[in-house]
PDB file of C-alpha atoms and ligand atoms in Angstrom:
ATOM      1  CA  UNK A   1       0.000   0.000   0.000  1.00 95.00           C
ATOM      2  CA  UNK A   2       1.522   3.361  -0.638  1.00 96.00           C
ATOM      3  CA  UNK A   3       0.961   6.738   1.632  1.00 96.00           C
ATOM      4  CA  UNK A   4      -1.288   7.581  -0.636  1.00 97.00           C
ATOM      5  CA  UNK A   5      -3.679   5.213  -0.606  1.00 98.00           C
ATOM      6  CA  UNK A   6      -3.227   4.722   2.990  1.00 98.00           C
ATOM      7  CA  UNK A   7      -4.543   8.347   3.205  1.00 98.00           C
ATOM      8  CA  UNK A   8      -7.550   7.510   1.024  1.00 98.00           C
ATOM      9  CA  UNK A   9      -8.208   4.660   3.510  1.00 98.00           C
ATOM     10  CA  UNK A  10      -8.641   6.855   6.476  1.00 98.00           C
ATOM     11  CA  UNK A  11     -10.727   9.664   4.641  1.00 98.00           C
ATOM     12  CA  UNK A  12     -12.886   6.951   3.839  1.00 98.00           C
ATOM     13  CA  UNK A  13     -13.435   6.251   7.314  1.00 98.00           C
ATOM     14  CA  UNK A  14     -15.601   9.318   7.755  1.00 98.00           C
ATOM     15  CA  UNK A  15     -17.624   9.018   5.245  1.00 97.00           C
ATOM     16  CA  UNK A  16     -21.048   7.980   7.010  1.00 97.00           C
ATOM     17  CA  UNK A  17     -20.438  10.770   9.513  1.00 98.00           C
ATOM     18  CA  UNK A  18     -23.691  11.732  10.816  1.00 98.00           C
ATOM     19  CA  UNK A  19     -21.954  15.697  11.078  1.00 98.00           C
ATOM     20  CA  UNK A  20     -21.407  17.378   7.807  1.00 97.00           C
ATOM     21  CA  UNK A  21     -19.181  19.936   9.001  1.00 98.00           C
ATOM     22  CA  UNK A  22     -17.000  17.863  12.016  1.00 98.00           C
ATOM     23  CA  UNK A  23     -16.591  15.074   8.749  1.00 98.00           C
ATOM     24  CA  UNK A  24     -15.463  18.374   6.566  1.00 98.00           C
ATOM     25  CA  UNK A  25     -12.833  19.680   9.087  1.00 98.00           C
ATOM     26  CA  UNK A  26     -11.795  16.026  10.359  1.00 98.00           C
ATOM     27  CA  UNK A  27     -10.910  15.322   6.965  1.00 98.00           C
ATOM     28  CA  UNK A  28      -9.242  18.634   6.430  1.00 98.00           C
ATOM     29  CA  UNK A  29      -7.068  18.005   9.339  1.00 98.00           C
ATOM     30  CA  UNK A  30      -5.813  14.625   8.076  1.00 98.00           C
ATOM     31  CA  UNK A  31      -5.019  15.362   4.989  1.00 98.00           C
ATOM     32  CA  UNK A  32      -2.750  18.076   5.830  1.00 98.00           C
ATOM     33  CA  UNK A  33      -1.440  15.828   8.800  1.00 98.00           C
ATOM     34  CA  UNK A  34      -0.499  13.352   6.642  1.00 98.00           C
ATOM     35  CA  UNK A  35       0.965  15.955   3.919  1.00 98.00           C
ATOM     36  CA  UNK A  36       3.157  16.944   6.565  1.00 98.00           C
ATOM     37  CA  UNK A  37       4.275  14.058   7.824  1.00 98.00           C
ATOM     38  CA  UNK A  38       5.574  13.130   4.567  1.00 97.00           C
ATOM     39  CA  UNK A  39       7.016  16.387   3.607  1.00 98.00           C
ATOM     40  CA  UNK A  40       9.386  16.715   6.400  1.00 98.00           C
ATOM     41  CA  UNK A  41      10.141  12.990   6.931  1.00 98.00           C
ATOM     42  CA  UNK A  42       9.167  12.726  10.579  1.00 98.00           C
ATOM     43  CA  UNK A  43      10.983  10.362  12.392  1.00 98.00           C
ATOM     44  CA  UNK A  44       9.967   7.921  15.072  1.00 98.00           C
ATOM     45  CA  UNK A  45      11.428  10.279  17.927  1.00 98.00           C
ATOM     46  CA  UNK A  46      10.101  13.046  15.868  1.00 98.00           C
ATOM     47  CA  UNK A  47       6.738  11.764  16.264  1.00 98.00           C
ATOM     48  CA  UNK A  48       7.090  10.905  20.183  1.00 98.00           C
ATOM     49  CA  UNK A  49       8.691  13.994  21.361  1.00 97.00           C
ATOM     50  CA  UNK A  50       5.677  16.047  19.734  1.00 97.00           C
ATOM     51  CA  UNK A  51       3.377  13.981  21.215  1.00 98.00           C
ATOM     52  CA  UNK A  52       4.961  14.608  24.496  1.00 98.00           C
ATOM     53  CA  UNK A  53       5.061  18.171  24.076  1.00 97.00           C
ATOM     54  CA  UNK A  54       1.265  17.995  23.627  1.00 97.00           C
ATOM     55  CA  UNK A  55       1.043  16.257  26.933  1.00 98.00           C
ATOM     56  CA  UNK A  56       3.008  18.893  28.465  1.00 97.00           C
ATOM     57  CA  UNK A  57       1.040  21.501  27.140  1.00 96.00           C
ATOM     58  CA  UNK A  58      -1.870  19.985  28.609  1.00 97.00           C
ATOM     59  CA  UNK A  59      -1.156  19.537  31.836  1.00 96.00           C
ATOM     60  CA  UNK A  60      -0.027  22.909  32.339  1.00 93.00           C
ATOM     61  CA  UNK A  61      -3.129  24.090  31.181  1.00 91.00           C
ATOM     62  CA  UNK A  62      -5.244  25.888  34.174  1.00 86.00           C
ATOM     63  CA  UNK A  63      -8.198  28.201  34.412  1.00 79.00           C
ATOM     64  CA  UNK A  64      -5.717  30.850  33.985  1.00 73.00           C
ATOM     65  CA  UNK A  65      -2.596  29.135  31.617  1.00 83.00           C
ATOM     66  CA  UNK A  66      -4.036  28.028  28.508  1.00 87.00           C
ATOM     67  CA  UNK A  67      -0.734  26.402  26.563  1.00 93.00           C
ATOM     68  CA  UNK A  68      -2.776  25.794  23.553  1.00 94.00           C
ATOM     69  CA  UNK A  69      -3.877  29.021  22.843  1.00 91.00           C
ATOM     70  CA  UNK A  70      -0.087  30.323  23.234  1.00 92.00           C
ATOM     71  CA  UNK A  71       0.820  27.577  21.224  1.00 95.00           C
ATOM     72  CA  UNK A  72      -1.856  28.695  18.426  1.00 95.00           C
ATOM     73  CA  UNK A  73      -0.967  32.599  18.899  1.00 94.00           C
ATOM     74  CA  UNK A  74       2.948  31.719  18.160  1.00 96.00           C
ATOM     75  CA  UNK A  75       2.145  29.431  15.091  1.00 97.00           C
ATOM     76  CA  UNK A  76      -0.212  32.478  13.534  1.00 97.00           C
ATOM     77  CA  UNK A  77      -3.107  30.411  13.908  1.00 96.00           C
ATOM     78  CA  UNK A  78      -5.007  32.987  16.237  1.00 94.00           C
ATOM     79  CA  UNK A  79      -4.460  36.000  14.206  1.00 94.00           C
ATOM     80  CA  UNK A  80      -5.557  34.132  10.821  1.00 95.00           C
ATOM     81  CA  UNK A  81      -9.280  32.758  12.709  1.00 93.00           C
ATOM     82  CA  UNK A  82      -9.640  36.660  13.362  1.00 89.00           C
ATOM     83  CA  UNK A  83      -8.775  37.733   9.788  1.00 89.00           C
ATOM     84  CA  UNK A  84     -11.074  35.020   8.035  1.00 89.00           C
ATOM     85  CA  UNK A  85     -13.787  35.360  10.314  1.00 86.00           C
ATOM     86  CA  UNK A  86     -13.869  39.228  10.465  1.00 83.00           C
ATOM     87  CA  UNK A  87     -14.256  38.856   6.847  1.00 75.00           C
ATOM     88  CA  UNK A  88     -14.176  41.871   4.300  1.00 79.00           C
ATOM     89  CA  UNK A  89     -16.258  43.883   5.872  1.00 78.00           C
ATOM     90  CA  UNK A  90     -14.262  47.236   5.747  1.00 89.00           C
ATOM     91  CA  UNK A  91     -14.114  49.324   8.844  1.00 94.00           C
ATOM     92  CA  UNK A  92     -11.420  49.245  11.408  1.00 96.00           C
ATOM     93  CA  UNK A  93      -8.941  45.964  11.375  1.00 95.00           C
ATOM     94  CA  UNK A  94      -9.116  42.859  13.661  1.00 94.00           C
ATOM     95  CA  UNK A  95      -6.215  41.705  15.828  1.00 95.00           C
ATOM     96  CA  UNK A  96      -5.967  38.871  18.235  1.00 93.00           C
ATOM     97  CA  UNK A  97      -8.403  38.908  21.489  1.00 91.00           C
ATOM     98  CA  UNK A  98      -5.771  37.778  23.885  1.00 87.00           C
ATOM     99  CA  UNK A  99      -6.787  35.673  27.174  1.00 83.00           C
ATOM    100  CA  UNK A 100      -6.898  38.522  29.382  1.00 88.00           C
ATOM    101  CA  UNK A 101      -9.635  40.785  28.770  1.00 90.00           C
ATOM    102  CA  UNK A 102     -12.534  40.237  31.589  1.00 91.00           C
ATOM    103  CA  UNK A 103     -16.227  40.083  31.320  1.00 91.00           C
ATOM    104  CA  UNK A 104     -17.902  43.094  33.438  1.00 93.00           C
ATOM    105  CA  UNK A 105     -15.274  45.557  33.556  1.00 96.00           C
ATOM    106  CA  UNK A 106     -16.496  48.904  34.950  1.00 97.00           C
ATOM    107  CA  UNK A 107     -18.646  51.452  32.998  1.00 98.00           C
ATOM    108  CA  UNK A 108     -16.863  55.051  33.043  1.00 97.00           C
ATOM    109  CA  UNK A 109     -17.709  58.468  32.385  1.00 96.00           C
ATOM    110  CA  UNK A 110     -16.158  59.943  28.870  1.00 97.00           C
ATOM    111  CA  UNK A 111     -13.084  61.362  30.013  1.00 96.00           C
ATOM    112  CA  UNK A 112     -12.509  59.102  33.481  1.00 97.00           C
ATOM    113  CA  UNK A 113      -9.388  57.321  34.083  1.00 98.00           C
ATOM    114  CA  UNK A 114      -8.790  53.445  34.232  1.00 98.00           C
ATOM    115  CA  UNK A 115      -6.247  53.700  36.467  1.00 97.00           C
ATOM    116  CA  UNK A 116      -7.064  52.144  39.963  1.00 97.00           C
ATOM    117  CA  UNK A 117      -3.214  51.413  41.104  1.00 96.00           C
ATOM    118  CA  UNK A 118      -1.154  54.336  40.515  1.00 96.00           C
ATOM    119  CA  UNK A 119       2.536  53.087  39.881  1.00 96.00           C
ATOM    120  CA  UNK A 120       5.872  55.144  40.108  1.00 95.00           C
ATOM    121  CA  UNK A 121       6.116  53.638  36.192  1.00 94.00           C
ATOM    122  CA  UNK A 122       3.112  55.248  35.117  1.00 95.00           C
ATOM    123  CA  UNK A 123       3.290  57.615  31.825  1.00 96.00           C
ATOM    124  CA  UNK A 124       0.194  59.318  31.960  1.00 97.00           C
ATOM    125  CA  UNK A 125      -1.630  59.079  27.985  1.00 98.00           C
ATOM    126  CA  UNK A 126      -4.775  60.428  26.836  1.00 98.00           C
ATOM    127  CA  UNK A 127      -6.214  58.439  24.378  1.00 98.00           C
ATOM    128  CA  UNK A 128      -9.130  60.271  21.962  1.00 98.00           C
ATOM    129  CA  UNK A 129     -10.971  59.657  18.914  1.00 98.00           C
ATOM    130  CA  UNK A 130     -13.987  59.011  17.508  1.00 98.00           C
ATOM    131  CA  UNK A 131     -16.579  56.083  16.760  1.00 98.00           C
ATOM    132  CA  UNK A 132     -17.660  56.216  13.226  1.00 98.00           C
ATOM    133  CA  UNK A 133     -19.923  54.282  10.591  1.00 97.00           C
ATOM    134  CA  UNK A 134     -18.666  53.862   7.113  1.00 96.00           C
ATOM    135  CA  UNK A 135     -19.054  56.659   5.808  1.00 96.00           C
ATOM    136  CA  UNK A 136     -17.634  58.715   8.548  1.00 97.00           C
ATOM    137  CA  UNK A 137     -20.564  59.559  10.179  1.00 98.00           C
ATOM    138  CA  UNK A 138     -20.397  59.548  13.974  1.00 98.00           C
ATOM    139  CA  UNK A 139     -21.477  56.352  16.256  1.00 98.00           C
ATOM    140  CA  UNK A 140     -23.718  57.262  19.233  1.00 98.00           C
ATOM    141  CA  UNK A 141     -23.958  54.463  21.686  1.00 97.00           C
ATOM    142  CA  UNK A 142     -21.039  52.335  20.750  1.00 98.00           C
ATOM    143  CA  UNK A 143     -19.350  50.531  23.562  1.00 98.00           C
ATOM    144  CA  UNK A 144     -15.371  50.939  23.923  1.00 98.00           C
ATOM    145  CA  UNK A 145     -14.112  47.892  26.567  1.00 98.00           C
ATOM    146  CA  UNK A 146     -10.837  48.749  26.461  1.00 98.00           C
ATOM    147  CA  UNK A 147      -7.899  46.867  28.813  1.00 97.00           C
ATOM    148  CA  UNK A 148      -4.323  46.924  29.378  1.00 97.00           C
ATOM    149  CA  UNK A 149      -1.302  46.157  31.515  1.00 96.00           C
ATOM    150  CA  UNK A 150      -0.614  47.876  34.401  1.00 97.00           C
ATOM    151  CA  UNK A 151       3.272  50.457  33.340  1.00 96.00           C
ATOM    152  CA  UNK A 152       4.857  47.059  35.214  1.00 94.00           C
ATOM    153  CA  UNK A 153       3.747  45.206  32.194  1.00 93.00           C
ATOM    154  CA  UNK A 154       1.615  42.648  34.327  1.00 93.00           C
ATOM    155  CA  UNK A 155      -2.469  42.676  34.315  1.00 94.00           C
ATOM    156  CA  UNK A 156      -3.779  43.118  36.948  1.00 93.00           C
ATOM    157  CA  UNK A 157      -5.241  39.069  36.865  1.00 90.00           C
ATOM    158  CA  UNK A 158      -1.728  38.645  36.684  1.00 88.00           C
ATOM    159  CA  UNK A 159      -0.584  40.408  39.292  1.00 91.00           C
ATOM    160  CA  UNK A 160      -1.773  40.148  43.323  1.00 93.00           C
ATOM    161  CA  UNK A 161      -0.413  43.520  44.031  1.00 95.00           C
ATOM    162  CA  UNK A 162      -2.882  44.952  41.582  1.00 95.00           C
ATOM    163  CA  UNK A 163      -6.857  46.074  42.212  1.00 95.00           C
ATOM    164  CA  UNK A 164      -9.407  43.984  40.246  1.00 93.00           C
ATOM    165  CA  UNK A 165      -9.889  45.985  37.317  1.00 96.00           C
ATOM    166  CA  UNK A 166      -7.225  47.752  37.252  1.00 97.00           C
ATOM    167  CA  UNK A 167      -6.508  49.373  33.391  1.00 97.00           C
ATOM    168  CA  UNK A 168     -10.143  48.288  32.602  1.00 98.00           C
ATOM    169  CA  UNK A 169     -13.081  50.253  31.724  1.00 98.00           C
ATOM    170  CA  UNK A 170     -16.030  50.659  29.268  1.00 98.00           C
ATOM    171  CA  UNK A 171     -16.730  54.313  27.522  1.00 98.00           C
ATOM    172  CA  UNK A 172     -20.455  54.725  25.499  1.00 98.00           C
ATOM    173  CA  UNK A 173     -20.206  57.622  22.834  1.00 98.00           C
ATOM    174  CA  UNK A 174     -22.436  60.021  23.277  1.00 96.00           C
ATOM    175  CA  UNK A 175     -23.982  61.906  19.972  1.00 97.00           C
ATOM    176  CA  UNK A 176     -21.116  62.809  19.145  1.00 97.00           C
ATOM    177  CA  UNK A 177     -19.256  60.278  18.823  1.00 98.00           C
ATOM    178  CA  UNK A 178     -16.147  61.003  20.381  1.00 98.00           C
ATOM    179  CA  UNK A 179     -13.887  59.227  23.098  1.00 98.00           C
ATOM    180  CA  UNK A 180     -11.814  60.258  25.392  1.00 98.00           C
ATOM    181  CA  UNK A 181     -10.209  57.409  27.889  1.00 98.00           C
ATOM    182  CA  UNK A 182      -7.202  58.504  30.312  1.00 98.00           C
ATOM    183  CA  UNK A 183      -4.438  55.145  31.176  1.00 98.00           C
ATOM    184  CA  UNK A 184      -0.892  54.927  31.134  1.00 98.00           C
ATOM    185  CA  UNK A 185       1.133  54.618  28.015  1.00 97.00           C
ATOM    186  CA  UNK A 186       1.499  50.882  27.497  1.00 97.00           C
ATOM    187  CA  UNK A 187       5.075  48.895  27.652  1.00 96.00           C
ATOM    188  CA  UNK A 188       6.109  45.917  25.825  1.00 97.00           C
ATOM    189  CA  UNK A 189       5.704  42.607  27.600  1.00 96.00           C
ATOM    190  CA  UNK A 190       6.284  38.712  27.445  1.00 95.00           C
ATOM    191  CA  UNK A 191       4.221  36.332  27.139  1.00 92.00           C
ATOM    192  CA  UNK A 192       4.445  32.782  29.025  1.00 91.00           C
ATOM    193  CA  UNK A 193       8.094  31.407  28.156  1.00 93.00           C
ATOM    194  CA  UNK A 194       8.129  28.180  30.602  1.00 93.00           C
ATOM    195  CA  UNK A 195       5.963  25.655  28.731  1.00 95.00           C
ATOM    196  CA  UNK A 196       6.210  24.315  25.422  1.00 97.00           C
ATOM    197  CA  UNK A 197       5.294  27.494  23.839  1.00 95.00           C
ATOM    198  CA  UNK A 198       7.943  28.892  25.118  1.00 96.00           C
ATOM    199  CA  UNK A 199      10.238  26.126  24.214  1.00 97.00           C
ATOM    200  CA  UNK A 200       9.336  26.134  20.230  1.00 97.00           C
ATOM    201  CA  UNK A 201       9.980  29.598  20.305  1.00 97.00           C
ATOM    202  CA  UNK A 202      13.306  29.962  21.638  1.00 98.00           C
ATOM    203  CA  UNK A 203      14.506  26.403  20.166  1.00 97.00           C
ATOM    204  CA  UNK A 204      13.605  28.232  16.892  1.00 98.00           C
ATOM    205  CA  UNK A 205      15.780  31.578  17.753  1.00 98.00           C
ATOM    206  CA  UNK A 206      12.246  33.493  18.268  1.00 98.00           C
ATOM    207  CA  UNK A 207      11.564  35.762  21.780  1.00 98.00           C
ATOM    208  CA  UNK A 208       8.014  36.310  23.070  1.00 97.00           C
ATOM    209  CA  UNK A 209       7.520  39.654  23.431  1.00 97.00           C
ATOM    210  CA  UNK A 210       4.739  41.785  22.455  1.00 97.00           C
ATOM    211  CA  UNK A 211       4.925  45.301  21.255  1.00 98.00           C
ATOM    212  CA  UNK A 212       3.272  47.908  23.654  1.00 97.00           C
ATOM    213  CA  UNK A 213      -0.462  48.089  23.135  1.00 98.00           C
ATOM    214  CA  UNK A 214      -4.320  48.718  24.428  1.00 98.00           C
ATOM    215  CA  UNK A 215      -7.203  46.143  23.669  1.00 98.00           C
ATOM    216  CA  UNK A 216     -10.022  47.179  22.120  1.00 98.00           C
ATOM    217  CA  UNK A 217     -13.435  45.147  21.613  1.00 97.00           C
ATOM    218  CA  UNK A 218     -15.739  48.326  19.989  1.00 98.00           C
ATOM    219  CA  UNK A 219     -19.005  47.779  19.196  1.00 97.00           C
ATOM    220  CA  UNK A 220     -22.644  48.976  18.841  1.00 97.00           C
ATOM    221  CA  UNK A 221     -25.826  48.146  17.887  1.00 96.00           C
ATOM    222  CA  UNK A 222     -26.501  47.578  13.879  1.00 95.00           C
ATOM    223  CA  UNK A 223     -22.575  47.193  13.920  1.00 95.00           C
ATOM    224  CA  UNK A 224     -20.035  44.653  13.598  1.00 92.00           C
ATOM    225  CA  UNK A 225     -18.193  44.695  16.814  1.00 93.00           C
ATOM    226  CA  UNK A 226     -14.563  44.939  16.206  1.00 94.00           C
ATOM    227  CA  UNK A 227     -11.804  43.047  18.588  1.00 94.00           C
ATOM    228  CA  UNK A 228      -8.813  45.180  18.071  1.00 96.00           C
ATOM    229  CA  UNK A 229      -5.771  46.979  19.573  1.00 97.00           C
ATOM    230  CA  UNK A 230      -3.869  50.155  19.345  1.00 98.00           C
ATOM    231  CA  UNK A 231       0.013  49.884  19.019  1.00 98.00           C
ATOM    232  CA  UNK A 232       2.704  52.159  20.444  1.00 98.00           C
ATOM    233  CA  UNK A 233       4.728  52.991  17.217  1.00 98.00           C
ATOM    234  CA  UNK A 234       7.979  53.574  19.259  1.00 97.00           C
ATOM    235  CA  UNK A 235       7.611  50.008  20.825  1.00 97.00           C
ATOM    236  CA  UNK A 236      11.103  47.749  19.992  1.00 97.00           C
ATOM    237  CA  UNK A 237       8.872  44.970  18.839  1.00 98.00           C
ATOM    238  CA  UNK A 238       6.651  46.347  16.657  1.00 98.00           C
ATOM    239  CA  UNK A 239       8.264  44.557  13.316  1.00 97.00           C
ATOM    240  CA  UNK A 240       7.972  41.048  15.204  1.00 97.00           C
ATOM    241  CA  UNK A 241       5.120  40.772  17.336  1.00 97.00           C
ATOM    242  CA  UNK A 242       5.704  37.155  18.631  1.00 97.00           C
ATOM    243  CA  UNK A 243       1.592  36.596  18.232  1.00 97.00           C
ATOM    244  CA  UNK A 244       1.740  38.152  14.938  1.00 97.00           C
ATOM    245  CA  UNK A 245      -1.100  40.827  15.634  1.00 96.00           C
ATOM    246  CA  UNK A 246       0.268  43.737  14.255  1.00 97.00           C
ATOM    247  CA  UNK A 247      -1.586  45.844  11.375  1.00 96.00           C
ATOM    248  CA  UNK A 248       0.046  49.191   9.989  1.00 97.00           C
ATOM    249  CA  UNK A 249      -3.434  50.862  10.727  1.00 97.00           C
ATOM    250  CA  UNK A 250      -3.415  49.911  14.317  1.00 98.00           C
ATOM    251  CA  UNK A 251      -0.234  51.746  15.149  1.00 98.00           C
ATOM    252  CA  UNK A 252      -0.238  55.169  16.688  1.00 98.00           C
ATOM    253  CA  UNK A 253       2.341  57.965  17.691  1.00 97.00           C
ATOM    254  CA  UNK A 254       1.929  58.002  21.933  1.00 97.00           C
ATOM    255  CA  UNK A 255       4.972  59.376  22.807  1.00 96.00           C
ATOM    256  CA  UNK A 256       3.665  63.116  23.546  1.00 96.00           C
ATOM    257  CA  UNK A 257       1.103  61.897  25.787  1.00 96.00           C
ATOM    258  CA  UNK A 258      -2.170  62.019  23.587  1.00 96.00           C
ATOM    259  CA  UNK A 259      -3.117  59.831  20.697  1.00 96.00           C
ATOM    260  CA  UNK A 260      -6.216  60.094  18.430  1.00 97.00           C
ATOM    261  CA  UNK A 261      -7.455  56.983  16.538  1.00 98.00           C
ATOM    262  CA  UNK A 262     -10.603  56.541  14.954  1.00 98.00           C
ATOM    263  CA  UNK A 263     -12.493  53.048  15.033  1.00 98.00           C
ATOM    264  CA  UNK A 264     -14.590  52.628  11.959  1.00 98.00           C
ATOM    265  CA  UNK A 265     -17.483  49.500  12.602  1.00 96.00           C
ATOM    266  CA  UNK A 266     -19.028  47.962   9.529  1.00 94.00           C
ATOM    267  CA  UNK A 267     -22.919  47.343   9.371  1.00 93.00           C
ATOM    268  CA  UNK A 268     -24.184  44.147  10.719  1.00 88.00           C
ATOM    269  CA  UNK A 269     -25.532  43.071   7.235  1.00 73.00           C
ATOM    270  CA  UNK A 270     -21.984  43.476   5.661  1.00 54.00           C
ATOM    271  CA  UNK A 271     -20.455  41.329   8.181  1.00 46.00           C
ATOM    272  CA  UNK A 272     -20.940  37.500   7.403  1.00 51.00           C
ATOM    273  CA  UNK A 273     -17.197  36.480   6.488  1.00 48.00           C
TER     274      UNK A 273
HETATM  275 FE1  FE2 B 301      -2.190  42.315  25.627  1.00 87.27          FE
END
């Protein structure tokens, strides 16, 4: 029997699935399994050591360390479910959620601060803008949940010297529009080095850091909500993001202390990818 018909063997397998689209994607997944498998030779060790990484990544997985999803952010595989699902509906681009945004931050005032913990670090930024439809018209009632680290470069759900909710807040336009959110400049950070995740990266000669940035998840009603960030355009890392996340239209100029970026939302009815 050859690989070939070997693979035509298992495909086979799944062809009374009573699940359309689990048969679709099982398939998917084992024909480009066994594609590379065969393209780079794997060996028997090969074969076993991956398996054990797997098994590492799993058990370090908690409610609060998901390996796979570093594993997936590293590889590109996060940023590309973003890109395809966002689709081409126009407006302001998609970048990766992250795993540390919180449901039920606090609602703020336009113009309050989301800084609980005030740190010696801190590099006061106000961050303005506006919240606008296609065709530039002005938003009212859009919802900005914005979140970042704390000017140590730790969350505060990563951090026990921090407040719940600290760097965490979400703004509603008024008629106008317009934003205005006061937080610290962000820094650059790392992400989790001491898994596998790690491991692939700096086997391969990669570092995990991410250039400086807020999260954004904007959205209103009629609108398709955007999951995005803003980038500090002086961070060292901004040409190699290890998660991959960075667009050229996401990065701004913070370094005076104010920044101005306008989110642009598709309609609903444009959105299906
Ligand atoms: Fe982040």
């Amino acid at each position: 029997m050859t690989p070939e018909q070997h693979l035509a063997e298992v495909l086979a397998s799944y062809d009374d699935s009573p699940n359309d689209r689990l048969a679709e994607i099982t398939r998917s997944l084992v024909r480009h399994l066994h594609s590379f498998v065969t393209e780079v030779g794997l060996t028997r060790e090969e074969w076993f050591r991956g398996i054990e990484e797997l098994k590492r990544a799993g058990q370090l997985c908690t409610d609060e360390r998901q390996e796979f999803v570093l594993l997936s952010d590293t590889l590109g595989v996060s940023m590309l479910v973003e890109m395809i699902n966002h689709g081409d509906a126009g407006g302001t681009e998609p970048t990766v959620f992250g795993p540390f945004h919180l449901e039920g931050a606090p609602r703020k005032e336009m113009g309050e601060s989301i800084i609980v913990d005030v740190m010696d670090t801190d590099q006061n930024l106000v961050v303005t803008g506006s919240v606008l439809d296609l065709d530039g018209n002005p938003i009212e009632g859009a919802e900005l949940d914005v979140w970042e680290t704390a000017s140590n470069g730790f969350y505060d759900v990563q951090d026990e010297n921090q407040s719940e909710m600290n760097m965490r807040g979400i703004f509603t336009t008024g008629a106008d529009g317009r934003y205005e959110i006061h937080a610290v400049r962000p820094i650059d950070y790392t992400i989790p080095d001491d898994g596998p995740g790690g491991d692939l990266l700096f086997n391969n000669g990669r570092h995990n850091w991410r250039p400086a940035h807020f999260h954004f998840v904007v959205s209103a009603p009629g609108y398709r909500s955007v999951i995005t960030h803003l980038f500090d355009s002086e961070s060292n890392y901004i040409d190699s993001d290890a998660v991959f996340g960075v667009r050229d239209s996401l990065v701004v100029d913070m370094a005076s202390g104010t920044c101005d970026f306008d989110f642009v939302l598709a309609p609903e009815a444009a959105a299906q990818p």
